Short mmCIF file of C-alpha atoms and ligand atoms in Angstrom, two decimals:
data_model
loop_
_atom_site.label_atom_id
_atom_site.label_comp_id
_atom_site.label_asym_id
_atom_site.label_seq_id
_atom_site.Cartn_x
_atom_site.Cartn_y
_atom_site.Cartn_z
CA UNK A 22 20.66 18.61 11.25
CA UNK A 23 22.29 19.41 14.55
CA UNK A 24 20.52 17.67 17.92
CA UNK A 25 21.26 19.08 21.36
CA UNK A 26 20.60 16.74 24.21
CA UNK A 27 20.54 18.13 27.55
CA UNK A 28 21.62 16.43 30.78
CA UNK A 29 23.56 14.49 28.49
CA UNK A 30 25.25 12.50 30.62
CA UNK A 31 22.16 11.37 32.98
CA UNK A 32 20.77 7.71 32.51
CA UNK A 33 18.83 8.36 29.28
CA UNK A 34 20.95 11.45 28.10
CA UNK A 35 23.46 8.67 28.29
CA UNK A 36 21.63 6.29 25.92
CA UNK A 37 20.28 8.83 23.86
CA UNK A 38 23.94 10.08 23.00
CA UNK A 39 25.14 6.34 22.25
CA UNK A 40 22.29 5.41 19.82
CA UNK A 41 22.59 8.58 18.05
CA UNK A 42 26.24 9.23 18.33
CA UNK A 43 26.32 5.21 16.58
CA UNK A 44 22.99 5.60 14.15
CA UNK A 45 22.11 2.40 16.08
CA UNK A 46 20.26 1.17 18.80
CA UNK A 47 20.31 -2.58 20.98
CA UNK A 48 16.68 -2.19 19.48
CA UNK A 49 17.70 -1.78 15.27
CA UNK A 50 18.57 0.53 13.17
CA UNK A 51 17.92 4.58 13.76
CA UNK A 52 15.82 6.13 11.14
CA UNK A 53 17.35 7.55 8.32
CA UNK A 54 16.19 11.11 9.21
CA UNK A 55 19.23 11.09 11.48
CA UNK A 56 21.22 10.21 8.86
CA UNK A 57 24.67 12.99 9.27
CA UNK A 58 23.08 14.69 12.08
CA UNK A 59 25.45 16.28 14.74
CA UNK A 60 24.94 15.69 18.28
CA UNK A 61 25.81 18.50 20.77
CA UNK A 62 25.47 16.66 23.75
CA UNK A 63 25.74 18.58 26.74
CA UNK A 64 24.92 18.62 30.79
CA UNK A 65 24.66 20.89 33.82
CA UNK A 66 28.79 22.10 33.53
CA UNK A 67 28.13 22.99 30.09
CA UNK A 68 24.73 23.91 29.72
CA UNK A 69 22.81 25.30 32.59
CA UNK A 70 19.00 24.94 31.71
CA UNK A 71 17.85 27.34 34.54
CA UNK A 72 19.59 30.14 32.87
CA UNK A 73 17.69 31.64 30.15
CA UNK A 74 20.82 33.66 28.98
CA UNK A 75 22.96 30.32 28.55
CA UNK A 76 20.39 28.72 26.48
CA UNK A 77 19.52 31.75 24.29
CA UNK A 78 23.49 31.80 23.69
CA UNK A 79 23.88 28.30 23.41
CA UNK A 80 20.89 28.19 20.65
CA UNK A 81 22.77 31.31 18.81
CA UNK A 82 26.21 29.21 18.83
CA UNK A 83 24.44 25.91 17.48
CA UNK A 84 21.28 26.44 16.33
CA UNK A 85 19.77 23.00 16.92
CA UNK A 86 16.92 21.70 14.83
CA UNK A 87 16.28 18.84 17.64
CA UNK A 88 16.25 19.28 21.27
CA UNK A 89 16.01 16.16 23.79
CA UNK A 90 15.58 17.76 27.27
CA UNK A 91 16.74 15.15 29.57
CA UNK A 92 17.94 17.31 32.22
CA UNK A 93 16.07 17.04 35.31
CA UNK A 94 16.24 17.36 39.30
CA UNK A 95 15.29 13.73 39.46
CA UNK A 96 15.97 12.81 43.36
CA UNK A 97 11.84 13.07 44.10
CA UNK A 98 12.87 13.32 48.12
CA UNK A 99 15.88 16.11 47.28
CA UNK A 100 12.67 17.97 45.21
CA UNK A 101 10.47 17.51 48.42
CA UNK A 102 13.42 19.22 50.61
CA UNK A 103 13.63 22.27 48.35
CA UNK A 104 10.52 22.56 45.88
CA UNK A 105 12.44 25.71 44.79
CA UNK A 106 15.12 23.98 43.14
CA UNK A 107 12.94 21.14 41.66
CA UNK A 108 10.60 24.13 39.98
CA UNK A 109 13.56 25.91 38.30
CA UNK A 110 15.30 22.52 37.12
CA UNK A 111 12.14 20.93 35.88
CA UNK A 112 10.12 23.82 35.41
CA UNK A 113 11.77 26.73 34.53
CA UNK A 114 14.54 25.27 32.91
CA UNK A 115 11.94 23.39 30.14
CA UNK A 116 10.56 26.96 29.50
CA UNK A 117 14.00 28.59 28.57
CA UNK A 118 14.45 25.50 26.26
CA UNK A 119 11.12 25.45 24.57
CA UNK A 120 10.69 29.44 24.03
CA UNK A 121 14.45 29.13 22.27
CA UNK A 122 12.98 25.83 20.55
CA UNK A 123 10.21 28.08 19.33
CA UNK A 124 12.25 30.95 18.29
CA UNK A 125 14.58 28.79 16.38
CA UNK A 126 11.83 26.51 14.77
CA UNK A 127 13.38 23.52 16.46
CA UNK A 128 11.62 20.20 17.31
CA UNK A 129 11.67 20.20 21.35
CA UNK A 130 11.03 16.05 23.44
CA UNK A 131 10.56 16.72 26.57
CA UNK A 132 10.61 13.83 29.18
CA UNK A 133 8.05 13.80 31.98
CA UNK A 134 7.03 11.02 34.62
CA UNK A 135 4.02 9.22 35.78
CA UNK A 136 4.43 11.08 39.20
CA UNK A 137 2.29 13.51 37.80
CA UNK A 138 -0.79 11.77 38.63
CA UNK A 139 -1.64 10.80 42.05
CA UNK A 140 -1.55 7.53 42.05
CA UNK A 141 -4.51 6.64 43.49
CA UNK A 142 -5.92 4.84 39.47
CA UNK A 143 -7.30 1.18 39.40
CA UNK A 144 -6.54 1.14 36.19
CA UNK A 145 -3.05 2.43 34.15
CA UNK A 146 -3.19 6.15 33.32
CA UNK A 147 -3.98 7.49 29.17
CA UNK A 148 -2.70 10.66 28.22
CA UNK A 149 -6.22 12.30 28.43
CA UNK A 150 -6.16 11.58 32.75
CA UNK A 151 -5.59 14.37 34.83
CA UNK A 152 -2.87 15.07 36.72
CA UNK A 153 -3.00 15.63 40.40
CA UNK A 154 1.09 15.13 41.71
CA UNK A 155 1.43 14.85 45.37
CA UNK A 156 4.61 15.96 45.39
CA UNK A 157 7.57 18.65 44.81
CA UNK A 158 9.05 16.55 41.99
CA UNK A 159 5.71 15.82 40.53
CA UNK A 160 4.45 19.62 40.51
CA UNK A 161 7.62 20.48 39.26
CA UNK A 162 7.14 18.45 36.14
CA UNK A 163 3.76 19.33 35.57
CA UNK A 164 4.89 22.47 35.57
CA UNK A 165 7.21 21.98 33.14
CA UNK A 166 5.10 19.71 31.26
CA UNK A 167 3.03 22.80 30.89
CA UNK A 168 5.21 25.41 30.23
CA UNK A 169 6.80 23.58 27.08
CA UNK A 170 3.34 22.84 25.78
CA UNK A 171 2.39 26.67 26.15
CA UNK A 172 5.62 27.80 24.48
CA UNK A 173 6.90 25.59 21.91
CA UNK A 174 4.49 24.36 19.07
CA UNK A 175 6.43 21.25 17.45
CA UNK A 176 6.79 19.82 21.06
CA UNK A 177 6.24 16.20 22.65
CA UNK A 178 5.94 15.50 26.07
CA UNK A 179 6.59 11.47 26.78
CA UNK A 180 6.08 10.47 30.11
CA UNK A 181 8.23 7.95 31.70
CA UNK A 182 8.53 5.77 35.00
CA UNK A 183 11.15 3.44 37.15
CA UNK A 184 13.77 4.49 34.57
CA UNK A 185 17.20 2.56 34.75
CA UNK A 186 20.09 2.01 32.43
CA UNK A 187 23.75 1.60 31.92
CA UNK A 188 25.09 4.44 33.55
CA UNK A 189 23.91 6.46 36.74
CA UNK A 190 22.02 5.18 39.59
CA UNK A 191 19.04 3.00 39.40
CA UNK A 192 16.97 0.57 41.38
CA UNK A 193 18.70 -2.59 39.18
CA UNK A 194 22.14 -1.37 40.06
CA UNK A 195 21.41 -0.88 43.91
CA UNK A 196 19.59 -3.72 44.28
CA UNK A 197 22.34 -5.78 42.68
CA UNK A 198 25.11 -4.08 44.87
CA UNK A 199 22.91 -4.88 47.78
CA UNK A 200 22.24 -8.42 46.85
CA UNK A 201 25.82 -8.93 47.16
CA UNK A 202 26.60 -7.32 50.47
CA UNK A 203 23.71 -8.92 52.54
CA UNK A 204 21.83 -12.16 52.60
CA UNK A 205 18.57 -10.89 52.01
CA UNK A 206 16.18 -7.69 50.80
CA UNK A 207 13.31 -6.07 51.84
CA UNK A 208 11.45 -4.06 49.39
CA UNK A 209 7.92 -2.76 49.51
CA UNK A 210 5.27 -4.49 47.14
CA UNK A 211 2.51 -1.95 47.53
CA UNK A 212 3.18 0.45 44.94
CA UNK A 213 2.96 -0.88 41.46
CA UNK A 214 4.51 0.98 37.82
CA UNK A 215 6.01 0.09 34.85
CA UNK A 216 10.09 -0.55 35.05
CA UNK A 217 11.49 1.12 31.90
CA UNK A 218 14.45 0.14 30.54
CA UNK A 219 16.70 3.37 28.85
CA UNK A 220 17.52 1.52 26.28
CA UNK A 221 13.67 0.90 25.03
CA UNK A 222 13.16 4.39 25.86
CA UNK A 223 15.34 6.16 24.06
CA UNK A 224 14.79 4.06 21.30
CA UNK A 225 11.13 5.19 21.18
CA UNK A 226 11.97 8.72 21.95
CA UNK A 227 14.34 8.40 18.76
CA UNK A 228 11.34 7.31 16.19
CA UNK A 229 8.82 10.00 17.62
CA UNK A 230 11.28 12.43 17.16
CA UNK A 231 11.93 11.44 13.64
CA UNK A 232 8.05 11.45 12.98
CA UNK A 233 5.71 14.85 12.87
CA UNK A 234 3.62 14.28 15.99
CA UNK A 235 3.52 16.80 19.00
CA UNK A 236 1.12 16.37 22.34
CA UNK A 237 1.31 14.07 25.07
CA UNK A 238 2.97 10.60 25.11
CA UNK A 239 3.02 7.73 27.69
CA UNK A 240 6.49 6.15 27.08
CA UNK A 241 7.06 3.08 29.51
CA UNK A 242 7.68 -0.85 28.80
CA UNK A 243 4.75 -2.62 28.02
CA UNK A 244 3.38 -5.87 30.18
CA UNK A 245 1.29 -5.76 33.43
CA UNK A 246 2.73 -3.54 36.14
CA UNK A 247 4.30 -4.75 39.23
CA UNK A 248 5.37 -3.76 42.76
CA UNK A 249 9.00 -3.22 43.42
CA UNK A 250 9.48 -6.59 45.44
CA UNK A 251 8.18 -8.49 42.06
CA UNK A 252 10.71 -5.93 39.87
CA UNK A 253 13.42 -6.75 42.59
CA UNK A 254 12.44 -10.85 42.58
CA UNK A 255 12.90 -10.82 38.59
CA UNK A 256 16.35 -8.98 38.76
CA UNK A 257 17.46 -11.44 41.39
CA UNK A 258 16.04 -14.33 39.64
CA UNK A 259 17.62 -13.10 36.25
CA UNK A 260 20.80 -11.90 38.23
CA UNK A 261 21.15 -15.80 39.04
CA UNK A 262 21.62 -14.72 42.97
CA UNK A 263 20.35 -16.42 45.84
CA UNK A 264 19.08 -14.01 47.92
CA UNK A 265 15.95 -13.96 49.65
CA UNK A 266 13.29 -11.04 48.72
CA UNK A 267 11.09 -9.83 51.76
CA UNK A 268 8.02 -7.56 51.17
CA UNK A 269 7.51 -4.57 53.51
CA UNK A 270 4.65 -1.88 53.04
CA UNK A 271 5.44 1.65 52.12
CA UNK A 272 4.20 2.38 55.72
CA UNK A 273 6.98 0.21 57.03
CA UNK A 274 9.56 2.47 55.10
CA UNK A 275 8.65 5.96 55.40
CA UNK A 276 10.17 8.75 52.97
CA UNK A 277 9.88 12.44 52.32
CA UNK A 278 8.07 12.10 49.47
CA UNK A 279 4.99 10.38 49.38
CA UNK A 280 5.05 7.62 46.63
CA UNK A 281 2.47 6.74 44.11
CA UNK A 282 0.53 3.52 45.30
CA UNK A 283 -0.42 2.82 41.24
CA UNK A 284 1.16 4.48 38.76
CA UNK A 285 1.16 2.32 35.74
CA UNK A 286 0.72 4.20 32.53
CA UNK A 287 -0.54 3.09 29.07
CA UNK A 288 1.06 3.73 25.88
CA UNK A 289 -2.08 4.86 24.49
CA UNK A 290 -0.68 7.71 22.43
CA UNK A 291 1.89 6.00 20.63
CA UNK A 292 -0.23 2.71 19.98
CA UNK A 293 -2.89 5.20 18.16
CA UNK A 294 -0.05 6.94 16.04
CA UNK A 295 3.45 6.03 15.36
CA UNK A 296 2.82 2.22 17.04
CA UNK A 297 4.23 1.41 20.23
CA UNK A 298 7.80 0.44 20.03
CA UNK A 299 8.47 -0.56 23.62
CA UNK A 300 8.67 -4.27 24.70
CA UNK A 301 7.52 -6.26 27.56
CA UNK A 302 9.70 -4.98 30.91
CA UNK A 303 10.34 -8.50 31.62
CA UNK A 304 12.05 -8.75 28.27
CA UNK A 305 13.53 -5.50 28.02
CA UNK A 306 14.83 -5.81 31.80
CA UNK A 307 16.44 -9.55 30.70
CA UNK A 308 18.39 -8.02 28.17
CA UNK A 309 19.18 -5.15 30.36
CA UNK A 310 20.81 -7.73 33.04
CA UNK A 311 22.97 -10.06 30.19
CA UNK A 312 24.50 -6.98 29.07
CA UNK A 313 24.85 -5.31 32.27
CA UNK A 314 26.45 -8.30 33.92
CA UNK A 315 28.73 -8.67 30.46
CA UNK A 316 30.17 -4.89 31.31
CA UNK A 317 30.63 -5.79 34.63
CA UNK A 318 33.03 -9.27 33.79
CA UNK A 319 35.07 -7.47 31.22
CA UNK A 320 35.68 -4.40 34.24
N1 LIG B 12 14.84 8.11 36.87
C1 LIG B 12 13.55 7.75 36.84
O1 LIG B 12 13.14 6.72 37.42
C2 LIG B 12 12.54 8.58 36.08
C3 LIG B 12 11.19 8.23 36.17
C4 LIG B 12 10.27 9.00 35.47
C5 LIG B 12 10.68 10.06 34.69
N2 LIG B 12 12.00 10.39 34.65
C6 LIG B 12 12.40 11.55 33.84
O2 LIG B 12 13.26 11.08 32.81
C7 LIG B 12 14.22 12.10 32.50
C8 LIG B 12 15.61 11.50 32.53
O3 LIG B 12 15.82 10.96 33.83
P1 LIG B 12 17.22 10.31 34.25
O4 LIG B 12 16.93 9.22 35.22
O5 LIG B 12 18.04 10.03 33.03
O6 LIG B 12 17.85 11.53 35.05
P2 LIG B 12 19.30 11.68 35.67
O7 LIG B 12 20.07 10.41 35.49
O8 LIG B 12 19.14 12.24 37.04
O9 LIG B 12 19.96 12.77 34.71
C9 LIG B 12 19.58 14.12 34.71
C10 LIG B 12 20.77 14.93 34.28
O10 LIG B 12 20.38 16.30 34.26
C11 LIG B 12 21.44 17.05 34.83
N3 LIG B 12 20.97 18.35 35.30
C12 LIG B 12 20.49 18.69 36.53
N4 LIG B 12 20.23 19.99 36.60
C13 LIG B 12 20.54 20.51 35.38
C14 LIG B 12 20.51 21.82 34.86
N5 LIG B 12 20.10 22.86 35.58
N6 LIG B 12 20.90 22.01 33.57
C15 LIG B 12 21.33 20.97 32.84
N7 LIG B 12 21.41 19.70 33.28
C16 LIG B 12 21.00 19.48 34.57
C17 LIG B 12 21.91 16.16 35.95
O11 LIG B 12 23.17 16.58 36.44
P3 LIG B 12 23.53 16.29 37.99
O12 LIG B 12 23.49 14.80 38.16
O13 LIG B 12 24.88 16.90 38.13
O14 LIG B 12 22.46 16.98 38.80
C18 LIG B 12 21.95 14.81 35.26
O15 LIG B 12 23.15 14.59 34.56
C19 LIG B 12 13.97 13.23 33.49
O16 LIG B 12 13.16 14.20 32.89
C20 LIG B 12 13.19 12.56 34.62
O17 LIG B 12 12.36 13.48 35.30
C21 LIG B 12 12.94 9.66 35.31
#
């Protein structure tokens, strides 16, 4: 079996191409399905997604059986800047993939967000809520989200949020750099979500591949969702520093893009089929921070 992943070396391409490239995750062992699989693992230099050409080549050179799409234009106030760009990254680029997947007979995951919804819920989103984005990145993806579903028949969708891992930028790693460089942080504790750890993530993404289903999945860490300033309070509390966490509103700290105000999503998919795989956030982001802080010793 070959896999392609795509934006291979973002935060979860990243993951994604360790557990596989190892046959083992921090969560267990991978499935036996991906038992002498080879990974093509490949980003933006390499593979341009936006370029239907490139990928109808690239799928005639390697003719994957297993696509993970985790290329994206993922800086929501970049998207908001130039909703052009955003649509063919997360839009078009998804199509060109999942018409090859389709023509190939390969399995396509796709990875979404919970931006796709407006954020205005009182309760976390199911799979069966509709969307309504309020912004470039989130139309973008819905777009995308669409296109794949339209096009490519073995296909999931798994929807994401407040993503971090070992490599690439994240809210952990700036809020850790920041922690260091100034007494104290503000951060905003009006919009609530679900942090998701990579590592949880890609381990999930990894057993729904390996199963038959297709459709719509919610895909965050489990446990009740929190605002940023409770997220940031934990990492400085697990981080062992001493710094001093001040709430602000999102008024108080205007951006391009509007953000969500409630975006927590439930697993409700996954629970109903394969079983939810991802753990707490608390525990998942604990772990995160041990081996995180390990890396950081031994550099
Ligand atoms: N990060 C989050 O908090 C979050 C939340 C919800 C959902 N998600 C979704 O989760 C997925 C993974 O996110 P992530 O945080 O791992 O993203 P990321 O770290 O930004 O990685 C995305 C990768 O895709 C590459 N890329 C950009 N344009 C491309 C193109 N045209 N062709 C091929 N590769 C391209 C990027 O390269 P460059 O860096 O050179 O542009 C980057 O290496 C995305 O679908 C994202 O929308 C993320």
């Amino acid at each position: 079996m070959t896999i392609l992943i795509t934006g291979a070396k973002g935060q979860l391409g990243n993951e994604l191409c360790r557990i596989l490239g190892e046959g083992v995750s921090e969560r267990g062992e991978l499935p036996l399905f991906y038992e002498r699989s080879r990974i093509v693992a490949v980003d933006v230099d390499e593979l341009d997604i936006t370029t239907s050409d490139a990928v109808d080549s690239f799928f005639a050179l390697h003719k994957p059986n297993l696509v993970f799409n985790c290329a994206a234009m993922t800086n929501v106030d970049g998207c908001e800047g130039n909703e052009d760009a955003a649509y063919l990254v997360n839009a078009v680029g998804p199509k060109n993939l999942a018409v090859a997947c389709e023509r190939h007979g390969a399995r396509l995951m796709h990875i979404s967000t919970d931006y796709v919804f407006d954020g205005l819920g009182t309760r976390p989103y199911v799979e069966t809520d509709e969307p309504a984005p309020n912004t470039a990145y989130g139309r973008s993806k819905l777009a995308g989200e669409r296109f794949v579903l339209a096009s490519c028949r073995n296909s999931c969708i798994c929807r994401t949020a407040w993503l971090y891992g070992y490599i690439g930028n994240n809210f952990v790693k700036t809020l850790l750099r920041l922690a260091r460089e100034k007494g104290s942080l503000t951060v905003v504790d009006d919009q609530v979500g679900n942090p998701t750890s990579a590592v949880d993530l890609a381990w999930q993404l990894a057993l729904l591949a390996a199963s038959q289903e297709t459709g719509i999945f919610h895909c965050t860490c489990n446990g009740e969702a929190v605002s940023w300033n409770a997220f940031a309070k934990r990492i400085m509390e697990k981080a062992g520093l001493a710094v001093e966490v001040k709430a602000c509103t999102t008024a108080q700290f205007p951006r391009p893009a509007k953000r969500p105000a409630y975006s927590a999503l439930e697993n409700r998919h996954l629970r109903e089929t394969i079983g939810d795989s991802m753990r707490d956030w608390k525990e998942a982001l604990d772990s995160f921070l041990v081996n995180y802080l390990e890396q950081e010793r031994r550099q």
